[in-house]
Amino acid sequence: MKKTYNLGIVGYGGMGKWHHLNMDRIDRVNPVAVCDIAKSARDRAESYGLKTYDNINKILKDDSIDILVIATPNHFHCPYAIKAMQAGKHVITEKPITTSSANLQKMIDASVLYDRKLSVHQNRRWDKDYLTIKKIVDDKMIGDVFTVSSRVMGSRGIPGDWRAKKAFGGGMMLDWGVHLIDQALHMFDSPVREVYVRMQHVHYSEVDDGFSLVLTFENGVVYTIDVFTSCYINLPRWHVCGYEGTAVINDWSCDGKIVNIQKGKENEDATPIEAGAGLTKTMAPRTDKSTVEHSLPHIECDEWVEYYGNYVNAIEGKEDLLVKPEQAMRVMRVMEAAFKSEKQNRSVKVNI
Ligand code: NAD
């Protein structure tokens, strides 16, 4: 009979609860307990029949728990993960895995020392929009890609809680940057060679409330990531250019299209147009004489459950982890290079 793993959740706020309520989609993982310092959160968990604890040390003594998900504010991820692995628990942290590469190294060392599985919940590798773009890139549907723009844009600023505090690991680089950088590093099998960022401080000086980041990969791809929180008109979620076409995805509903150039017909509609106060041939829009439009490829998007399925199989030695601590280390090093770029107002050469 296959073992069922009991899950404890530390931090039962928005995301802790999300893990709990999505567990009915996961085979072999059974949520049993919650630890939260807030009574209101513990009351909520108890209303679902979960055991509760008000302190990390108490939940770590619960021998029925096999896996601990740490969904607290970011600065607790490292110390709690290390304590939990020392106490014999396997650990999934919410993203970011921690707030520095030095902390992450300590976590990796602890996972080796105590022989526990450590992973980070990079759930946005299973986003349908991301998987669609990855398929377009992998299948060369627009030829070899030379530039990617990946954006998330909101208008509500940073929630005025711990996310606005540096000591808690706040700021949008650690919040959304970590997702979008993880996607970028997972899209191309190539080292990052240069990092340049400009951070925004529209409402907060202590942490970034948005940024524009440019990564240059060794394979030549220039990958721009924009995270805005004070923007009322959004640009497309994805805009990707290849040598044989362009792909656009406008939003998370995956509205978008691919336009390919028709080989041999490149010059068929190249007439100059009146544009603004001048004339242009370079920027003249193409017609269907030289281009052809395609729908986006179909993607099954319900595969997020694969994250937990793989984690359990990795505990049992049957699979390698899909989201490995070493991958999180690359993401962390890119974020650290971005903070260096911001501080020194220059691009930073790296080999990540
Ligand atoms: P939140 O503020 O809604 O919840 C945090 C919870 O942790 C609160 O209930 C709080 O009382 C509790 N808490 C604080 N300090 C604690 C401590 N010392 N011990 C135990 N509990 C403690 O925050 P959130 O939005 O749920 O974010 C939590 C984590 O999840 C963060 O790391 C965040 O980056 C991550 N997150 C991930 C995603 C995703 O899609 N993967 C989405 C949102 C948040």
mmCIF file of N, CA, C and O in Angstrom, residues 185-250:
data_model
loop_
_atom_site.group_PDB
_atom_site.id
_atom_site.type_symbol
_atom_site.label_atom_id
_atom_site.label_comp_id
_atom_site.label_asym_id
_atom_site.label_seq_id
_atom_site.Cartn_x
_atom_site.Cartn_y
_atom_site.Cartn_z
ATOM 1 N N LEU A 185 14.523 31.255 -16.312
ATOM 2 C CA LEU A 185 15.647 30.314 -16.237
ATOM 3 C C LEU A 185 15.222 28.913 -16.662
ATOM 4 O O LEU A 185 16.040 28.124 -17.132
ATOM 5 N N HIS A 186 13.927 28.638 -16.499
ATOM 6 C CA HIS A 186 13.403 27.321 -16.873
ATOM 7 C C HIS A 186 13.091 27.255 -18.372
ATOM 8 O O HIS A 186 12.937 26.180 -18.927
ATOM 9 N N MET A 187 12.999 28.423 -19.009
ATOM 10 C CA MET A 187 12.619 28.443 -20.426
ATOM 11 C C MET A 187 13.819 28.153 -21.335
ATOM 12 O O MET A 187 13.683 27.496 -22.364
ATOM 13 N N PHE A 188 14.991 28.661 -20.941
ATOM 14 C CA PHE A 188 16.170 28.512 -21.804
ATOM 15 C C PHE A 188 17.272 27.756 -21.070
ATOM 16 O O PHE A 188 17.584 28.082 -19.926
ATOM 17 N N ASP A 189 17.859 26.798 -21.749
ATOM 18 C CA ASP A 189 18.955 26.035 -21.177
ATOM 19 C C ASP A 189 20.263 26.749 -21.514
ATOM 20 O O ASP A 189 21.021 26.327 -22.380
ATOM 21 N N SER A 190 20.470 27.891 -20.864
ATOM 22 C CA SER A 190 21.621 28.731 -21.183
ATOM 23 C C SER A 190 21.930 29.596 -19.958
ATOM 24 O O SER A 190 21.002 30.030 -19.271
ATOM 25 N N PRO A 191 23.205 29.827 -19.663
ATOM 26 C CA PRO A 191 23.503 30.683 -18.506
ATOM 27 C C PRO A 191 23.110 32.138 -18.759
ATOM 28 O O PRO A 191 23.093 32.589 -19.903
ATOM 29 N N VAL A 192 22.817 32.853 -17.677
ATOM 30 C CA VAL A 192 22.607 34.302 -17.760
ATOM 31 C C VAL A 192 23.975 34.957 -17.661
ATOM 32 O O VAL A 192 24.792 34.602 -16.814
ATOM 33 N N ARG A 193 24.244 35.918 -18.572
ATOM 34 C CA ARG A 193 25.569 36.556 -18.591
ATOM 35 C C ARG A 193 25.543 38.019 -18.178
ATOM 36 O O ARG A 193 26.579 38.606 -17.898
ATOM 37 N N GLU A 194 24.348 38.630 -18.163
ATOM 38 C CA GLU A 194 24.295 40.050 -17.775
ATOM 39 C C GLU A 194 22.941 40.359 -17.161
ATOM 40 O O GLU A 194 21.917 39.842 -17.626
ATOM 41 N N VAL A 195 22.962 41.189 -16.115
ATOM 42 C CA VAL A 195 21.723 41.554 -15.400
ATOM 43 C C VAL A 195 21.689 43.073 -15.249
ATOM 44 O O VAL A 195 22.677 43.679 -14.812
ATOM 45 N N TYR A 196 20.576 43.667 -15.644
ATOM 46 C CA TYR A 196 20.407 45.125 -15.463
ATOM 47 C C TYR A 196 19.004 45.394 -14.949
ATOM 48 O O TYR A 196 18.034 44.813 -15.440
ATOM 49 N N VAL A 197 18.876 46.212 -13.949
ATOM 50 C CA VAL A 197 17.542 46.506 -13.411
ATOM 51 C C VAL A 197 17.379 47.995 -13.143
ATOM 52 O O VAL A 197 18.369 48.711 -12.891
ATOM 53 N N ARG A 198 16.135 48.470 -13.240
ATOM 54 C CA ARG A 198 15.745 49.783 -12.708
ATOM 55 C C ARG A 198 14.535 49.523 -11.823
ATOM 56 O O ARG A 198 13.530 48.983 -12.278
ATOM 57 N N MET A 199 14.650 49.881 -10.561
ATOM 58 C CA MET A 199 13.554 49.611 -9.635
ATOM 59 C C MET A 199 12.667 50.832 -9.472
ATOM 60 O O MET A 199 13.110 51.970 -9.654
ATOM 61 N N GLN A 200 11.408 50.575 -9.144
ATOM 62 C CA GLN A 200 10.447 51.655 -8.932
ATOM 63 C C GLN A 200 10.162 51.804 -7.437
ATOM 64 O O GLN A 200 10.147 50.809 -6.698
ATOM 65 N N HIS A 201 9.957 53.052 -7.048
ATOM 66 C CA HIS A 201 9.568 53.343 -5.657
ATOM 67 C C HIS A 201 8.444 54.375 -5.726
ATOM 68 O O HIS A 201 8.606 55.505 -5.314
ATOM 69 N N VAL A 202 7.326 53.958 -6.294
ATOM 70 C CA VAL A 202 6.233 54.910 -6.519
ATOM 71 C C VAL A 202 5.579 55.275 -5.183
ATOM 72 O O VAL A 202 5.341 56.444 -4.897
ATOM 73 N N HIS A 203 5.347 54.258 -4.349
ATOM 74 C CA HIS A 203 4.693 54.518 -3.060
ATOM 75 C C HIS A 203 5.571 54.179 -1.870
ATOM 76 O O HIS A 203 5.266 54.573 -0.751
ATOM 77 N N TYR A 204 6.611 53.387 -2.081
ATOM 78 C CA TYR A 204 7.438 52.936 -0.957
ATOM 79 C C TYR A 204 8.898 53.226 -1.234
ATOM 80 O O TYR A 204 9.375 52.969 -2.335
ATOM 81 N N SER A 205 9.606 53.739 -0.230
ATOM 82 C CA SER A 205 11.048 53.922 -0.416
ATOM 83 C C SER A 205 11.810 52.729 0.144
ATOM 84 O O SER A 205 12.890 52.385 -0.337
ATOM 85 N N GLU A 206 11.226 52.041 1.144
ATOM 86 C CA GLU A 206 11.963 50.968 1.832
ATOM 87 C C GLU A 206 12.197 49.743 0.923
ATOM 88 O O GLU A 206 13.240 49.109 0.978
ATOM 89 N N VAL A 207 11.182 49.427 0.113
ATOM 90 C CA VAL A 207 11.316 48.280 -0.793
ATOM 91 C C VAL A 207 10.860 48.707 -2.191
ATOM 92 O O VAL A 207 10.161 49.707 -2.344
ATOM 93 N N ASP A 208 11.257 47.918 -3.190
ATOM 94 C CA ASP A 208 10.816 48.227 -4.554
ATOM 95 C C ASP A 208 9.347 47.856 -4.695
ATOM 96 O O ASP A 208 8.914 46.800 -4.221
ATOM 97 N N ASP A 209 8.580 48.754 -5.337
ATOM 98 C CA ASP A 209 7.180 48.370 -5.602
ATOM 99 C C ASP A 209 6.976 48.089 -7.095
ATOM 100 O O ASP A 209 5.862 48.077 -7.601
ATOM 101 N N GLY A 210 8.065 47.809 -7.783
ATOM 102 C CA GLY A 210 8.040 47.402 -9.176
ATOM 103 C C GLY A 210 9.453 47.493 -9.729
ATOM 104 O O GLY A 210 10.354 48.026 -9.073
ATOM 105 N N PHE A 211 9.631 46.962 -10.923
ATOM 106 C CA PHE A 211 10.966 47.047 -11.528
ATOM 107 C C PHE A 211 10.896 46.641 -12.994
ATOM 108 O O PHE A 211 9.934 46.000 -13.434
ATOM 109 N N SER A 212 11.933 47.035 -13.728
ATOM 110 C CA SER A 212 12.176 46.518 -15.080
ATOM 111 C C SER A 212 13.556 45.878 -15.060
ATOM 112 O O SER A 212 14.541 46.530 -14.691
ATOM 113 N N LEU A 213 13.600 44.593 -15.422
ATOM 114 C CA LEU A 213 14.829 43.803 -15.327
ATOM 115 C C LEU A 213 15.165 43.268 -16.716
ATOM 116 O O LEU A 213 14.276 42.769 -17.413
ATOM 117 N N VAL A 214 16.418 43.381 -17.115
ATOM 118 C CA VAL A 214 16.840 42.816 -18.404
ATOM 119 C C VAL A 214 17.910 41.758 -18.146
ATOM 120 O O VAL A 214 18.957 42.053 -17.557
ATOM 121 N N LEU A 215 17.616 40.529 -18.580
ATOM 122 C CA LEU A 215 18.581 39.436 -18.478
ATOM 123 C C LEU A 215 19.101 39.134 -19.876
ATOM 124 O O LEU A 215 18.295 38.992 -20.806
ATOM 125 N N THR A 216 20.401 39.029 -20.016
ATOM 126 C CA THR A 216 20.956 38.586 -21.294
ATOM 127 C C THR A 216 21.520 37.187 -21.103
ATOM 128 O O THR A 216 22.387 36.973 -20.244
ATOM 129 N N PHE A 217 20.977 36.245 -21.864
ATOM 130 C CA PHE A 217 21.452 34.855 -21.792
ATOM 131 C C PHE A 217 22.649 34.675 -22.724
ATOM 132 O O PHE A 217 22.784 35.387 -23.726
ATOM 133 N N GLU A 218 23.459 33.668 -22.393
ATOM 134 C CA GLU A 218 24.621 33.358 -23.240
ATOM 135 C C GLU A 218 24.198 33.018 -24.666
ATOM 136 O O GLU A 218 24.899 33.305 -25.629
ATOM 137 N N ASN A 219 22.996 32.419 -24.833
ATOM 138 C CA ASN A 219 22.526 32.064 -26.184
ATOM 139 C C ASN A 219 22.056 33.286 -26.978
ATOM 140 O O ASN A 219 21.564 33.147 -28.091
ATOM 141 N N GLY A 220 22.178 34.482 -26.389
ATOM 142 C CA GLY A 220 21.843 35.713 -27.104
ATOM 143 C C GLY A 220 20.451 36.243 -26.810
ATOM 144 O O GLY A 220 20.129 37.384 -27.172
ATOM 145 N N VAL A 221 19.602 35.454 -26.160
ATOM 146 C CA VAL A 221 18.237 35.917 -25.883
ATOM 147 C C VAL A 221 18.270 37.059 -24.858
ATOM 148 O O VAL A 221 18.933 36.961 -23.824
ATOM 149 N N VAL A 222 17.573 38.131 -25.192
ATOM 150 C CA VAL A 222 17.413 39.249 -24.253
ATOM 151 C C VAL A 222 16.013 39.135 -23.665
ATOM 152 O O VAL A 222 15.015 39.157 -24.402
ATOM 153 N N TYR A 223 15.935 38.988 -22.353
ATOM 154 C CA TYR A 223 14.685 38.639 -21.675
ATOM 155 C C TYR A 223 14.365 39.764 -20.700
ATOM 156 O O TYR A 223 15.086 40.002 -19.729
ATOM 157 N N THR A 224 13.285 40.481 -20.975
ATOM 158 C CA THR A 224 12.901 41.621 -20.127
ATOM 159 C C THR A 224 11.742 41.223 -19.223
ATOM 160 O O THR A 224 10.763 40.621 -19.685
ATOM 161 N N ILE A 225 11.866 41.543 -17.955
ATOM 162 C CA ILE A 225 10.793 41.257 -16.991
ATOM 163 C C ILE A 225 10.344 42.584 -16.390
ATOM 164 O O ILE A 225 11.150 43.325 -15.821
ATOM 165 N N ASP A 226 9.066 42.896 -16.530
ATOM 166 C CA ASP A 226 8.497 44.098 -15.916
ATOM 167 C C ASP A 226 7.483 43.688 -14.865
ATOM 168 O O ASP A 226 6.567 42.910 -15.153
ATOM 169 N N VAL A 227 7.654 44.213 -13.672
ATOM 170 C CA VAL A 227 6.645 44.046 -12.616
ATOM 171 C C VAL A 227 6.254 45.453 -12.181
ATOM 172 O O VAL A 227 7.089 46.213 -11.676
ATOM 173 N N PHE A 228 4.997 45.817 -12.451
ATOM 174 C CA PHE A 228 4.509 47.151 -12.088
ATOM 175 C C PHE A 228 3.344 46.991 -11.110
ATOM 176 O O PHE A 228 2.522 46.087 -11.266
ATOM 177 N N THR A 229 3.257 47.883 -10.134
ATOM 178 C CA THR A 229 2.094 47.847 -9.232
ATOM 179 C C THR A 229 1.334 49.180 -9.233
ATOM 180 O O THR A 229 0.407 49.360 -8.453
ATOM 181 N N SER A 230 1.756 50.098 -10.086
ATOM 182 C CA SER A 230 1.069 51.392 -10.165
ATOM 183 C C SER A 230 0.799 51.730 -11.619
ATOM 184 O O SER A 230 1.228 52.770 -12.133
ATOM 185 N N CYS A 231 0.084 50.848 -12.295
ATOM 186 C CA CYS A 231 -0.112 50.976 -13.735
ATOM 187 C C CYS A 231 -1.581 50.676 -14.053
ATOM 188 O O CYS A 231 -2.093 49.625 -13.647
ATOM 189 N N TYR A 232 -2.234 51.565 -14.759
ATOM 190 C CA TYR A 232 -3.690 51.432 -14.974
ATOM 191 C C TYR A 232 -4.055 50.930 -16.369
ATOM 192 O O TYR A 232 -5.220 50.653 -16.632
ATOM 193 N N ILE A 233 -3.071 50.843 -17.250
ATOM 194 C CA ILE A 233 -3.308 50.260 -18.572
ATOM 195 C C ILE A 233 -2.207 49.227 -18.797
ATOM 196 O O ILE A 233 -1.021 49.581 -18.840
ATOM 197 N N ASN A 234 -2.595 47.972 -18.896
ATOM 198 C CA ASN A 234 -1.593 46.907 -18.970
ATOM 199 C C ASN A 234 -1.098 46.664 -20.392
ATOM 200 O O ASN A 234 -1.872 46.721 -21.345
ATOM 201 N N LEU A 235 0.186 46.360 -20.490
ATOM 202 C CA LEU A 235 0.757 45.832 -21.729
ATOM 203 C C LEU A 235 0.549 44.320 -21.726
ATOM 204 O O LEU A 235 0.221 43.739 -20.687
ATOM 205 N N PRO A 236 0.767 43.641 -22.871
ATOM 206 C CA PRO A 236 0.542 42.191 -22.883
ATOM 207 C C PRO A 236 1.400 41.455 -21.855
ATOM 208 O O PRO A 236 2.530 41.864 -21.573
ATOM 209 N N ARG A 237 0.851 40.367 -21.322
ATOM 210 C CA ARG A 237 1.592 39.520 -20.370
ATOM 211 C C ARG A 237 2.886 39.012 -21.016
ATOM 212 O O ARG A 237 3.917 38.963 -20.368
ATOM 213 N N TRP A 238 2.793 38.611 -22.298
ATOM 214 C CA TRP A 238 3.975 38.097 -23.009
ATOM 215 C C TRP A 238 4.052 38.693 -24.406
ATOM 216 O O TRP A 238 3.024 38.792 -25.086
ATOM 217 N N HIS A 239 5.249 39.021 -24.840
ATOM 218 C CA HIS A 239 5.510 39.438 -26.224
ATOM 219 C C HIS A 239 6.852 38.823 -26.585
ATOM 220 O O HIS A 239 7.873 39.137 -25.955
ATOM 221 N N VAL A 240 6.851 37.901 -27.538
ATOM 222 C CA VAL A 240 8.063 37.116 -27.817
ATOM 223 C C VAL A 240 8.371 37.190 -29.310
ATOM 224 O O VAL A 240 7.495 36.918 -30.145
ATOM 225 N N CYS A 241 9.594 37.556 -29.648
ATOM 226 C CA CYS A 241 9.988 37.682 -31.052
ATOM 227 C C CYS A 241 10.988 36.592 -31.431
ATOM 228 O O CYS A 241 11.996 36.397 -30.741
ATOM 229 N N GLY A 242 10.697 35.915 -32.542
ATOM 230 C CA GLY A 242 11.627 34.944 -33.110
ATOM 231 C C GLY A 242 11.970 35.366 -34.520
ATOM 232 O O GLY A 242 11.374 36.304 -35.059
ATOM 233 N N TYR A 243 12.915 34.648 -35.141
ATOM 234 C CA TYR A 243 13.345 35.018 -36.484
ATOM 235 C C TYR A 243 12.267 34.736 -37.535
ATOM 236 O O TYR A 243 12.334 35.235 -38.642
ATOM 237 N N GLU A 244 11.237 33.961 -37.159
ATOM 238 C CA GLU A 244 10.181 33.628 -38.136
ATOM 239 C C GLU A 244 8.795 34.068 -37.680
ATOM 240 O O GLU A 244 7.793 33.642 -38.258
ATOM 241 N N GLY A 245 8.719 34.864 -36.623
ATOM 242 C CA GLY A 245 7.396 35.312 -36.196
ATOM 243 C C GLY A 245 7.396 35.912 -34.805
ATOM 244 O O GLY A 245 8.455 36.047 -34.169
ATOM 245 N N THR A 246 6.196 36.254 -34.367
ATOM 246 C CA THR A 246 6.012 36.891 -33.058
ATOM 247 C C THR A 246 4.826 36.240 -32.370
ATOM 248 O O THR A 246 3.835 35.904 -33.039
ATOM 249 N N ALA A 247 4.937 36.076 -31.051
ATOM 250 C CA ALA A 247 3.809 35.552 -30.276
ATOM 251 C C ALA A 247 3.426 36.558 -29.206
ATOM 252 O O ALA A 247 4.300 37.190 -28.593
ATOM 253 N N VAL A 248 2.120 36.704 -29.011
ATOM 254 C CA VAL A 248 1.610 37.600 -27.969
ATOM 255 C C VAL A 248 0.588 36.851 -27.135
ATOM 256 O O VAL A 248 -0.263 36.141 -27.688
ATOM 257 N N ILE A 249 0.702 36.988 -25.817
ATOM 258 C CA ILE A 249 -0.376 36.551 -24.917
ATOM 259 C C ILE A 249 -0.742 37.763 -24.086
ATOM 260 O O ILE A 249 0.112 38.360 -23.414
ATOM 261 N N ASN A 250 -1.995 38.130 -24.140
ATOM 262 C CA ASN A 250 -2.400 39.381 -23.504
ATOM 263 C C ASN A 250 -2.575 39.283 -22.003
ATOM 264 O O ASN A 250 -2.285 40.233 -21.276
#
